[in-house]
């Protein structure tokens, strides 16, 4: 069952349910109103009983010379009128419904007038019993068959039932027609998504013209496919770049190993073995960088409050031991950030190692940390302005850098770590050397003055 049909059924059901509820309230209300009208008519007939009795007595006196009022019920329209003269006695009546003890009490004034339902000759009557006005001891009873309002109630029941069914069907039809128009954008969105799934082309535009919830859904799908397209493209570029970077050391390693296998006693064997080990080390570094790049970009990591200044000092101390020919200058103010301590230390280490690699012997590397910003400056040849925006790209190596060892992933990892922590990494133009900057959000409430 499609969505349009479900909406049509829901719309029809809601309208039909509402009309059923109205019918449940309306039918008893009309029934009670008709019963009240019947009771009012009986009371009015009883109040007119003296006038009717006087007129009938006069007529009987004129015709028969007898002023007695007949005790049989008289039909006045659909109302039966009976006057029972005193003494009123309890017992069955062959003329109308039986006389009860309560009727006797009403006739002598010890009980008030009342209504009851009684059957006579197979007909159920609504009976009103009262004392005849200005005639103590005399009883007047008026009655109307309860079947009189039945046709009205029956017609009302059929009208309510028919209206409920017809309105429910019309509402279902209207809901389906409206749903077809309202859900047209959903249909278009579904067709577009199915086309993307079939073709695998994530660049197909997704319609998101309206400003309602469906438009927001389309915008969300468009943003999702754009992000997915960018992610797939990045993965493809990463695979292509990694394949290119791996091809050269693998080829060289294979050649060296083949030469060693052909002539293990060659005088060049130690040199070939050393080169093979170096190339294997480059491959290990490249693979580790690829793993770190993927980990910092996708996988969740452990976070805690980290003193960025202490991390920088620790990294600089290790670098100073590895490169004693380089002078280090530290200017680190207490700075607290929230993040993965291992990832942050790797990013800082990559920045410092890059500065060491480009600094000449006797050169100076300056490391500063303040207010969530870490800067590493070196005394090397610097970065051309045209390369500033590319230095953090994966596998990017300027022509001058290709003579130096490295995978081209160190600074890419720095940017990946920065973005994973809500920060940025940038290369700052300067007159001499290179200046690389890592900016991270700080924990101000915990930062030391």
Tab-separated table of C-alpha atoms in Angstrom:
chain	number	residue	atom	x	y	z
A	1	UNK	CA	0.000	0.000	0.000
A	2	UNK	CA	1.546	3.273	-1.103
A	3	UNK	CA	1.663	6.470	0.900
A	4	UNK	CA	-1.120	8.188	-1.082
A	5	UNK	CA	-3.529	5.351	-0.331
A	6	UNK	CA	-2.613	5.400	3.358
A	7	UNK	CA	-3.206	9.159	3.480
A	8	UNK	CA	-6.556	8.719	1.722
A	9	UNK	CA	-7.625	6.050	4.210
A	10	UNK	CA	-6.419	8.192	7.098
A	11	UNK	CA	-8.289	11.273	5.847
A	12	UNK	CA	-11.499	9.343	5.249
A	13	UNK	CA	-11.231	7.604	8.604
A	14	UNK	CA	-10.734	10.881	10.449
A	15	UNK	CA	-13.783	12.484	8.838
A	16	UNK	CA	-15.932	9.362	9.278
A	17	UNK	CA	-14.814	9.059	12.898
A	18	UNK	CA	-15.681	12.696	13.538
A	19	UNK	CA	-19.160	12.216	12.043
A	20	UNK	CA	-19.697	9.044	14.061
A	21	UNK	CA	-18.816	11.006	17.183
A	22	UNK	CA	-21.260	13.747	16.144
A	23	UNK	CA	-23.934	11.122	15.492
A	24	UNK	CA	-23.369	9.513	18.896
A	25	UNK	CA	-23.965	12.911	20.500
A	26	UNK	CA	-26.685	14.178	18.149
A	27	UNK	CA	-29.003	11.148	18.046
A	28	UNK	CA	-29.583	10.921	21.836
A	29	UNK	CA	-29.937	14.707	21.974
A	30	UNK	CA	-32.662	14.683	19.308
A	31	UNK	CA	-34.368	11.729	20.994
A	32	UNK	CA	-34.346	13.548	24.324
A	33	UNK	CA	-35.652	16.717	22.658
A	34	UNK	CA	-38.539	14.863	20.999
A	35	UNK	CA	-39.379	13.219	24.318
A	36	UNK	CA	-39.369	16.598	26.029
A	37	UNK	CA	-41.687	17.955	23.333
A	38	UNK	CA	-43.967	14.970	23.863
A	39	UNK	CA	-44.041	15.575	27.624
A	40	UNK	CA	-44.758	19.274	27.093
A	41	UNK	CA	-47.641	18.386	24.760
A	42	UNK	CA	-49.076	15.990	27.366
A	43	UNK	CA	-48.877	18.649	30.086
A	44	UNK	CA	-50.540	21.209	27.822
A	45	UNK	CA	-53.340	18.739	26.994
A	46	UNK	CA	-53.896	18.024	30.694
A	47	UNK	CA	-54.087	21.751	31.437
A	48	UNK	CA	-56.793	22.121	28.780
A	49	UNK	CA	-58.758	19.166	30.159
A	50	UNK	CA	-61.305	21.329	32.140
A	51	UNK	CA	-62.212	23.322	29.042
A	52	UNK	CA	-62.483	20.170	26.977
A	53	UNK	CA	-64.590	18.511	29.688
A	54	UNK	CA	-66.926	21.523	29.933
A	55	UNK	CA	-67.389	21.601	26.166
A	56	UNK	CA	-68.092	17.881	25.975
A	57	UNK	CA	-70.505	18.008	28.940
A	58	UNK	CA	-72.434	20.801	27.277
A	59	UNK	CA	-72.583	18.813	24.072
A	60	UNK	CA	-73.743	15.691	25.895
A	61	UNK	CA	-76.392	17.721	27.782
A	62	UNK	CA	-77.631	19.103	24.509
A	63	UNK	CA	-77.784	15.696	22.865
A	64	UNK	CA	-78.728	13.372	25.709
A	65	UNK	CA	-79.855	15.641	28.479
A	66	UNK	CA	-77.083	14.136	30.649
A	67	UNK	CA	-74.117	16.224	31.813
A	68	UNK	CA	-71.891	13.220	32.584
A	69	UNK	CA	-68.435	13.160	30.976
A	70	UNK	CA	-67.501	9.858	29.336
A	71	UNK	CA	-64.599	8.058	31.032
A	72	UNK	CA	-63.295	6.434	27.859
A	73	UNK	CA	-60.197	8.084	26.370
A	74	UNK	CA	-60.970	10.717	23.780
A	75	UNK	CA	-58.668	11.072	20.793
A	76	UNK	CA	-57.642	14.691	20.204
A	77	UNK	CA	-55.222	14.528	17.311
A	78	UNK	CA	-52.562	12.008	18.295
A	79	UNK	CA	-53.233	12.624	22.017
A	80	UNK	CA	-55.503	10.476	24.165
A	81	UNK	CA	-57.372	12.316	26.956
A	82	UNK	CA	-59.099	10.458	29.802
A	83	UNK	CA	-60.870	11.938	32.822
A	84	UNK	CA	-61.491	9.527	35.695
A	85	UNK	CA	-64.114	10.944	38.127
A	86	UNK	CA	-64.011	10.308	41.822
A	87	UNK	CA	-63.781	7.994	43.491
A	88	UNK	CA	-60.673	6.798	41.705
A	89	UNK	CA	-60.051	3.135	42.504
A	90	UNK	CA	-57.035	0.907	41.991
A	91	UNK	CA	-57.464	-1.865	39.483
A	92	UNK	CA	-57.435	-2.918	35.872
A	93	UNK	CA	-59.290	-0.847	33.323
A	94	UNK	CA	-60.958	-2.097	30.188
A	95	UNK	CA	-60.962	1.418	28.783
A	96	UNK	CA	-57.300	2.353	29.132
A	97	UNK	CA	-54.164	1.525	31.076
A	98	UNK	CA	-54.569	0.226	34.622
A	99	UNK	CA	-55.020	2.585	37.565
A	100	UNK	CA	-52.294	2.295	40.158
A	101	UNK	CA	-51.982	3.330	43.782
A	102	UNK	CA	-49.898	6.291	42.688
A	103	UNK	CA	-52.759	7.395	40.423
A	104	UNK	CA	-55.109	7.353	43.417
A	105	UNK	CA	-52.604	9.389	45.427
A	106	UNK	CA	-52.381	11.935	42.596
A	107	UNK	CA	-56.169	12.245	42.428
A	108	UNK	CA	-56.527	13.039	46.145
A	109	UNK	CA	-53.556	15.424	46.108
A	110	UNK	CA	-51.134	13.389	48.207
A	111	UNK	CA	-48.756	12.858	45.264
A	112	UNK	CA	-47.688	15.028	42.398
A	113	UNK	CA	-48.234	14.562	38.686
A	114	UNK	CA	-45.852	12.162	36.949
A	115	UNK	CA	-44.953	10.463	33.654
A	116	UNK	CA	-44.764	6.756	32.904
A	117	UNK	CA	-44.576	4.393	29.968
A	118	UNK	CA	-47.445	1.886	29.765
A	119	UNK	CA	-48.785	-0.552	27.182
A	120	UNK	CA	-52.436	-0.844	26.154
A	121	UNK	CA	-53.745	-3.068	23.380
A	122	UNK	CA	-50.215	-3.709	22.165
A	123	UNK	CA	-49.315	-0.011	21.931
A	124	UNK	CA	-46.762	1.610	24.232
A	125	UNK	CA	-47.897	5.024	25.428
A	126	UNK	CA	-46.192	7.900	27.140
A	127	UNK	CA	-48.717	8.656	29.887
A	128	UNK	CA	-49.008	11.832	31.961
A	129	UNK	CA	-51.164	11.545	35.085
A	130	UNK	CA	-52.341	14.599	37.069
A	131	UNK	CA	-55.205	15.859	39.199
A	132	UNK	CA	-57.886	17.580	37.165
A	133	UNK	CA	-57.484	21.331	37.800
A	134	UNK	CA	-60.042	22.703	40.249
A	135	UNK	CA	-61.517	19.212	40.713
A	136	UNK	CA	-59.987	17.398	43.714
A	137	UNK	CA	-60.486	13.654	43.592
A	138	UNK	CA	-60.737	13.627	39.803
A	139	UNK	CA	-57.914	12.243	37.681
A	140	UNK	CA	-56.887	13.351	34.216
A	141	UNK	CA	-54.561	11.228	32.042
A	142	UNK	CA	-53.109	12.223	28.702
A	143	UNK	CA	-51.141	9.827	26.502
A	144	UNK	CA	-49.282	9.804	23.201
A	145	UNK	CA	-48.021	6.610	21.490
A	146	UNK	CA	-44.259	6.422	21.804
A	147	UNK	CA	-44.116	5.261	18.197
A	148	UNK	CA	-45.002	8.753	17.009
A	149	UNK	CA	-41.409	10.155	17.105
A	150	UNK	CA	-39.977	6.861	15.818
A	151	UNK	CA	-40.191	7.800	12.100
A	152	UNK	CA	-38.336	11.025	12.806
A	153	UNK	CA	-35.616	9.213	14.729
A	154	UNK	CA	-35.381	6.546	12.038
A	155	UNK	CA	-34.985	9.132	9.312
A	156	UNK	CA	-32.364	10.916	11.417
A	157	UNK	CA	-30.453	7.641	11.912
A	158	UNK	CA	-30.441	6.927	8.174
A	159	UNK	CA	-29.399	10.501	7.467
A	160	UNK	CA	-26.515	10.345	9.923
A	161	UNK	CA	-25.366	6.932	8.663
A	162	UNK	CA	-25.540	7.966	5.022
A	163	UNK	CA	-23.817	11.278	5.722
A	164	UNK	CA	-21.030	9.516	7.610
A	165	UNK	CA	-20.375	7.038	4.805
A	166	UNK	CA	-20.632	9.641	2.033
A	167	UNK	CA	-18.473	12.184	3.847
A	168	UNK	CA	-15.862	9.513	4.635
A	169	UNK	CA	-15.662	8.449	0.985
A	170	UNK	CA	-15.490	12.051	-0.229
A	171	UNK	CA	-12.807	12.853	2.342
A	172	UNK	CA	-10.807	9.783	1.257
A	173	UNK	CA	-11.078	10.829	-2.393
A	174	UNK	CA	-10.124	14.427	-1.585
A	175	UNK	CA	-7.225	13.233	0.578
A	176	UNK	CA	-5.906	11.051	-2.206
A	177	UNK	CA	-6.125	13.875	-4.749
A	178	UNK	CA	-4.466	16.277	-2.329
A	179	UNK	CA	-1.822	13.706	-1.401
A	180	UNK	CA	-0.983	13.223	-5.064
A	181	UNK	CA	-0.236	16.913	-5.379
A	182	UNK	CA	1.452	17.294	-1.993
A	183	UNK	CA	3.605	14.196	-2.423
A	184	UNK	CA	4.738	15.049	-5.942
A	185	UNK	CA	8.037	16.481	-4.613
A	186	UNK	CA	8.541	13.279	-2.619
A	187	UNK	CA	7.960	11.261	-5.800
A	188	UNK	CA	10.492	13.390	-7.663
A	189	UNK	CA	12.962	13.036	-4.800
A	190	UNK	CA	12.473	9.261	-4.752
A	191	UNK	CA	13.032	8.989	-8.501
A	192	UNK	CA	16.211	11.075	-8.236
A	193	UNK	CA	17.579	8.971	-5.360
A	194	UNK	CA	16.769	5.756	-7.245
A	195	UNK	CA	18.536	7.162	-10.305
A	196	UNK	CA	21.585	7.958	-8.183
A	197	UNK	CA	21.519	4.444	-6.764
A	198	UNK	CA	21.237	2.929	-10.242
A	199	UNK	CA	23.874	5.039	-11.969
A	200	UNK	CA	26.164	5.668	-9.006
A	201	UNK	CA	26.452	9.294	-10.117
A	202	UNK	CA	26.399	11.365	-6.923
A	203	UNK	CA	26.552	14.623	-8.863
A	204	UNK	CA	22.943	14.341	-10.095
A	205	UNK	CA	21.089	17.400	-8.716
A	206	UNK	CA	18.391	16.666	-6.145
A	207	UNK	CA	15.247	18.862	-6.319
A	208	UNK	CA	14.833	21.002	-3.209
A	209	UNK	CA	12.788	23.995	-4.346
A	210	UNK	CA	10.144	24.260	-1.620
A	211	UNK	CA	10.675	25.683	1.843
A	212	UNK	CA	8.586	23.127	3.716
A	213	UNK	CA	9.638	19.859	5.352
A	214	UNK	CA	9.936	18.143	1.968
A	215	UNK	CA	12.218	20.926	0.770
A	216	UNK	CA	14.327	20.500	3.898
A	217	UNK	CA	14.457	16.756	3.231
A	218	UNK	CA	15.621	17.414	-0.321
A	219	UNK	CA	18.251	19.853	0.921
A	220	UNK	CA	19.436	17.278	3.446
A	221	UNK	CA	19.695	14.633	0.719
A	222	UNK	CA	21.543	17.069	-1.522
A	223	UNK	CA	23.995	17.920	1.256
A	224	UNK	CA	24.428	14.231	2.043
A	225	UNK	CA	25.122	13.253	-1.570
A	226	UNK	CA	27.490	16.207	-1.961
A	227	UNK	CA	29.414	15.135	1.136
A	228	UNK	CA	29.387	11.527	-0.041
A	229	UNK	CA	30.564	12.567	-3.498
A	230	UNK	CA	33.369	14.573	-1.942
A	231	UNK	CA	34.272	11.647	0.325
A	232	UNK	CA	34.283	9.171	-2.570
A	233	UNK	CA	36.347	11.567	-4.640
A	234	UNK	CA	38.780	12.013	-1.768
A	235	UNK	CA	39.072	8.255	-1.386
A	236	UNK	CA	39.726	7.819	-5.084
A	237	UNK	CA	42.362	10.563	-5.041
A	238	UNK	CA	43.910	9.018	-1.948
A	239	UNK	CA	44.100	5.604	-3.599
A	240	UNK	CA	45.544	7.099	-6.780
A	241	UNK	CA	48.071	9.210	-4.896
A	242	UNK	CA	49.036	6.351	-2.595
A	243	UNK	CA	49.465	4.033	-5.566
A	244	UNK	CA	51.701	6.587	-7.241
A	245	UNK	CA	53.763	7.142	-4.114
A	246	UNK	CA	54.099	3.422	-3.401
A	247	UNK	CA	55.069	2.490	-6.932
A	248	UNK	CA	58.531	4.130	-6.901
A	249	UNK	CA	59.893	2.688	-3.635
A	250	UNK	CA	58.393	-0.702	-4.390
A	251	UNK	CA	60.034	-0.769	-7.826
A	252	UNK	CA	63.382	0.299	-6.439
A	253	UNK	CA	63.117	-2.198	-3.583
A	254	UNK	CA	62.263	-4.986	-6.009
A	255	UNK	CA	65.204	-4.146	-8.279
A	256	UNK	CA	67.653	-4.085	-5.390
A	257	UNK	CA	66.381	-7.383	-4.032
A	258	UNK	CA	66.612	-8.978	-7.502
A	259	UNK	CA	70.222	-7.827	-7.831
A	260	UNK	CA	71.016	-9.267	-4.420
A	261	UNK	CA	69.384	-12.579	-5.288
A	262	UNK	CA	71.289	-12.843	-8.602
A	263	UNK	CA	74.737	-12.206	-7.108
A	264	UNK	CA	74.802	-12.292	-3.309
A	265	UNK	CA	78.641	-12.149	-3.340
A	266	UNK	CA	78.745	-8.868	-5.234
A	267	UNK	CA	80.774	-6.124	-3.566
A	268	UNK	CA	77.764	-3.820	-3.878
A	269	UNK	CA	75.578	-6.175	-1.835
A	270	UNK	CA	75.907	-4.246	1.457
A	271	UNK	CA	75.030	-1.011	-0.311
A	272	UNK	CA	72.065	-2.615	-2.045
A	273	UNK	CA	70.884	-4.104	1.234
A	274	UNK	CA	71.167	-0.704	2.940
A	275	UNK	CA	69.184	0.940	0.174
A	276	UNK	CA	66.556	-1.811	0.394
A	277	UNK	CA	66.264	-1.295	4.129
A	278	UNK	CA	65.933	2.449	3.625
A	279	UNK	CA	63.229	1.967	1.025
A	280	UNK	CA	61.425	-0.481	3.306
A	281	UNK	CA	61.576	2.169	6.024
A	282	UNK	CA	60.055	4.722	3.644
A	283	UNK	CA	57.272	2.281	2.842
A	284	UNK	CA	56.662	1.691	6.549
A	285	UNK	CA	56.500	5.430	7.177
A	286	UNK	CA	54.144	5.921	4.243
A	287	UNK	CA	51.828	3.130	5.386
A	288	UNK	CA	51.806	4.458	8.958
A	289	UNK	CA	50.996	7.932	7.684
A	290	UNK	CA	48.149	6.564	5.591
A	291	UNK	CA	46.742	4.708	8.594
A	292	UNK	CA	46.994	7.825	10.781
A	293	UNK	CA	45.417	9.948	8.096
A	294	UNK	CA	42.442	7.596	7.887
A	295	UNK	CA	42.181	7.279	11.673
A	296	UNK	CA	42.166	11.004	12.397
A	297	UNK	CA	39.650	11.617	9.614
A	298	UNK	CA	36.999	8.985	10.335
A	299	UNK	CA	37.349	6.920	13.492
A	300	UNK	CA	36.200	8.279	16.865
A	301	UNK	CA	39.025	8.989	19.284
A	302	UNK	CA	39.534	9.444	22.990
A	303	UNK	CA	39.439	13.073	24.129
A	304	UNK	CA	40.477	14.844	27.271
A	305	UNK	CA	41.829	18.205	28.404
A	306	UNK	CA	45.368	18.605	27.063
A	307	UNK	CA	48.049	21.219	27.875
A	308	UNK	CA	49.122	22.189	24.363
A	309	UNK	CA	52.158	24.107	25.643
A	310	UNK	CA	53.477	21.032	27.464
A	311	UNK	CA	52.966	18.899	24.364
A	312	UNK	CA	54.944	21.396	22.293
A	313	UNK	CA	57.780	21.487	24.844
A	314	UNK	CA	57.930	17.693	24.956
A	315	UNK	CA	58.023	17.379	21.157
A	316	UNK	CA	60.672	20.103	20.855
A	317	UNK	CA	62.854	18.340	23.437
A	318	UNK	CA	62.751	15.086	21.471
A	319	UNK	CA	63.525	16.888	18.210
A	320	UNK	CA	66.467	18.681	19.840
A	321	UNK	CA	67.965	15.346	20.837
A	322	UNK	CA	67.595	13.987	17.304
A	323	UNK	CA	68.902	17.141	15.621
A	324	UNK	CA	71.568	18.682	17.864
A	325	UNK	CA	72.717	20.920	15.011
A	326	UNK	CA	69.402	22.841	15.184
A	327	UNK	CA	68.739	25.500	17.803
A	328	UNK	CA	65.229	25.548	19.316
A	329	UNK	CA	63.529	28.633	20.703
A	330	UNK	CA	60.377	28.082	22.804
A	331	UNK	CA	57.774	30.667	23.766
A	332	UNK	CA	54.941	28.606	25.241
A	333	UNK	CA	52.219	30.125	27.415
A	334	UNK	CA	49.906	27.767	29.350
A	335	UNK	CA	47.131	26.731	26.951
A	336	UNK	CA	44.440	24.124	27.612
A	337	UNK	CA	42.596	22.452	24.740
A	338	UNK	CA	40.240	19.490	24.580
A	339	UNK	CA	41.169	16.669	22.241
A	340	UNK	CA	42.995	13.433	21.590
A	341	UNK	CA	46.423	13.764	23.218
A	342	UNK	CA	48.080	11.280	20.832
A	343	UNK	CA	46.662	12.973	17.727
A	344	UNK	CA	47.648	16.441	18.953
A	345	UNK	CA	51.158	15.286	19.775
A	346	UNK	CA	51.468	13.706	16.312
A	347	UNK	CA	50.355	16.949	14.657
A	348	UNK	CA	52.809	19.049	16.670
A	349	UNK	CA	55.584	16.547	15.951
A	350	UNK	CA	54.899	16.703	12.226
A	351	UNK	CA	55.130	20.510	12.267
A	352	UNK	CA	58.389	20.434	14.211
A	353	UNK	CA	59.887	17.654	12.049
A	354	UNK	CA	58.998	19.602	8.930
A	355	UNK	CA	60.776	22.657	10.334
A	356	UNK	CA	63.840	20.586	11.252
A	357	UNK	CA	63.951	19.028	7.789
A	358	UNK	CA	64.054	22.420	6.078
A	359	UNK	CA	66.359	24.192	8.524
A	360	UNK	CA	70.074	24.332	7.626
A	361	UNK	CA	72.715	23.251	10.183
A	362	UNK	CA	72.955	25.936	12.829
A	363	UNK	CA	69.487	27.162	11.930
A	364	UNK	CA	66.847	28.054	14.458
A	365	UNK	CA	63.353	26.604	14.882
A	366	UNK	CA	60.952	28.751	16.887
A	367	UNK	CA	57.957	27.128	18.601
A	368	UNK	CA	55.331	29.306	20.255
A	369	UNK	CA	52.006	28.484	21.909
A	370	UNK	CA	49.470	31.048	23.042
A	371	UNK	CA	45.661	31.086	23.371
A	372	UNK	CA	45.153	27.878	21.410
A	373	UNK	CA	47.493	28.869	18.580
A	374	UNK	CA	50.707	26.941	17.947
A	375	UNK	CA	53.237	28.391	15.492
A	376	UNK	CA	56.372	26.694	14.183
A	377	UNK	CA	58.833	28.826	12.227
A	378	UNK	CA	62.062	27.678	10.582
A	379	UNK	CA	65.042	29.332	8.897
A	380	UNK	CA	64.792	27.364	5.679
A	381	UNK	CA	64.226	28.559	2.106
A	382	UNK	CA	60.576	29.328	2.824
A	383	UNK	CA	57.435	28.494	0.882
A	384	UNK	CA	56.599	30.238	-2.401
A	385	UNK	CA	53.375	32.208	-2.239
A	386	UNK	CA	51.920	30.035	-4.990
A	387	UNK	CA	52.407	26.925	-2.812
A	388	UNK	CA	51.005	28.262	0.466
A	389	UNK	CA	47.486	26.948	-0.102
A	390	UNK	CA	48.696	23.466	-1.112
A	391	UNK	CA	51.266	22.580	1.548
A	392	UNK	CA	48.637	20.790	3.692
A	393	UNK	CA	47.287	18.723	0.782
A	394	UNK	CA	47.901	15.004	0.777
A	395	UNK	CA	50.998	13.885	-1.143
A	396	UNK	CA	51.759	17.455	-2.154
A	397	UNK	CA	55.476	18.029	-2.504
A	398	UNK	CA	56.951	21.047	-4.182
A	399	UNK	CA	59.717	20.488	-6.754
A	400	UNK	CA	62.313	21.511	-4.155
A	401	UNK	CA	60.912	19.042	-1.605
A	402	UNK	CA	61.206	16.000	-3.833
A	403	UNK	CA	64.901	15.778	-3.096
A	404	UNK	CA	64.157	15.347	0.607
A	405	UNK	CA	62.805	12.173	2.225
A	406	UNK	CA	59.156	12.135	3.192
A	407	UNK	CA	55.746	10.842	2.160
A	408	UNK	CA	53.993	14.140	1.616
A	409	UNK	CA	51.427	13.201	4.292
A	410	UNK	CA	52.866	14.806	7.419
A	411	UNK	CA	51.247	18.210	6.973
A	412	UNK	CA	48.055	16.596	5.632
A	413	UNK	CA	47.809	14.760	8.954
A	414	UNK	CA	48.239	18.098	10.747
A	415	UNK	CA	45.264	19.578	8.907
A	416	UNK	CA	43.224	16.392	9.432
A	417	UNK	CA	43.853	16.542	13.188
A	418	UNK	CA	43.043	20.259	13.288
A	419	UNK	CA	39.714	19.810	11.467
A	420	UNK	CA	38.812	16.797	13.628
A	421	UNK	CA	39.224	19.058	16.684
A	422	UNK	CA	37.289	21.976	15.193
A	423	UNK	CA	40.426	23.955	14.353
A	424	UNK	CA	42.454	24.960	11.299
A	425	UNK	CA	45.972	24.648	9.939
A	426	UNK	CA	47.552	27.230	7.668
A	427	UNK	CA	50.802	28.394	6.160
A	428	UNK	CA	51.505	32.050	6.880
A	429	UNK	CA	53.397	34.203	4.333
A	430	UNK	CA	56.678	35.524	5.726
A	431	UNK	CA	59.820	37.165	4.337
A	432	UNK	CA	62.242	34.388	5.340
A	433	UNK	CA	61.770	30.784	6.280
A	434	UNK	CA	58.371	29.164	6.717
A	435	UNK	CA	55.741	29.762	9.348
A	436	UNK	CA	53.075	27.082	9.913
A	437	UNK	CA	50.198	27.665	12.296
A	438	UNK	CA	47.838	25.285	14.101
A	439	UNK	CA	44.750	26.894	15.657
A	440	UNK	CA	42.574	24.929	18.140
A	441	UNK	CA	39.596	25.893	20.344
A	442	UNK	CA	40.695	26.487	23.921
A	443	UNK	CA	39.093	25.521	27.230
A	444	UNK	CA	38.912	29.072	28.566
A	445	UNK	CA	37.340	28.116	31.859
A	446	UNK	CA	40.318	25.836	32.666
A	447	UNK	CA	43.105	27.858	31.093
A	448	UNK	CA	45.784	29.209	33.385
A	449	UNK	CA	46.458	32.941	33.446
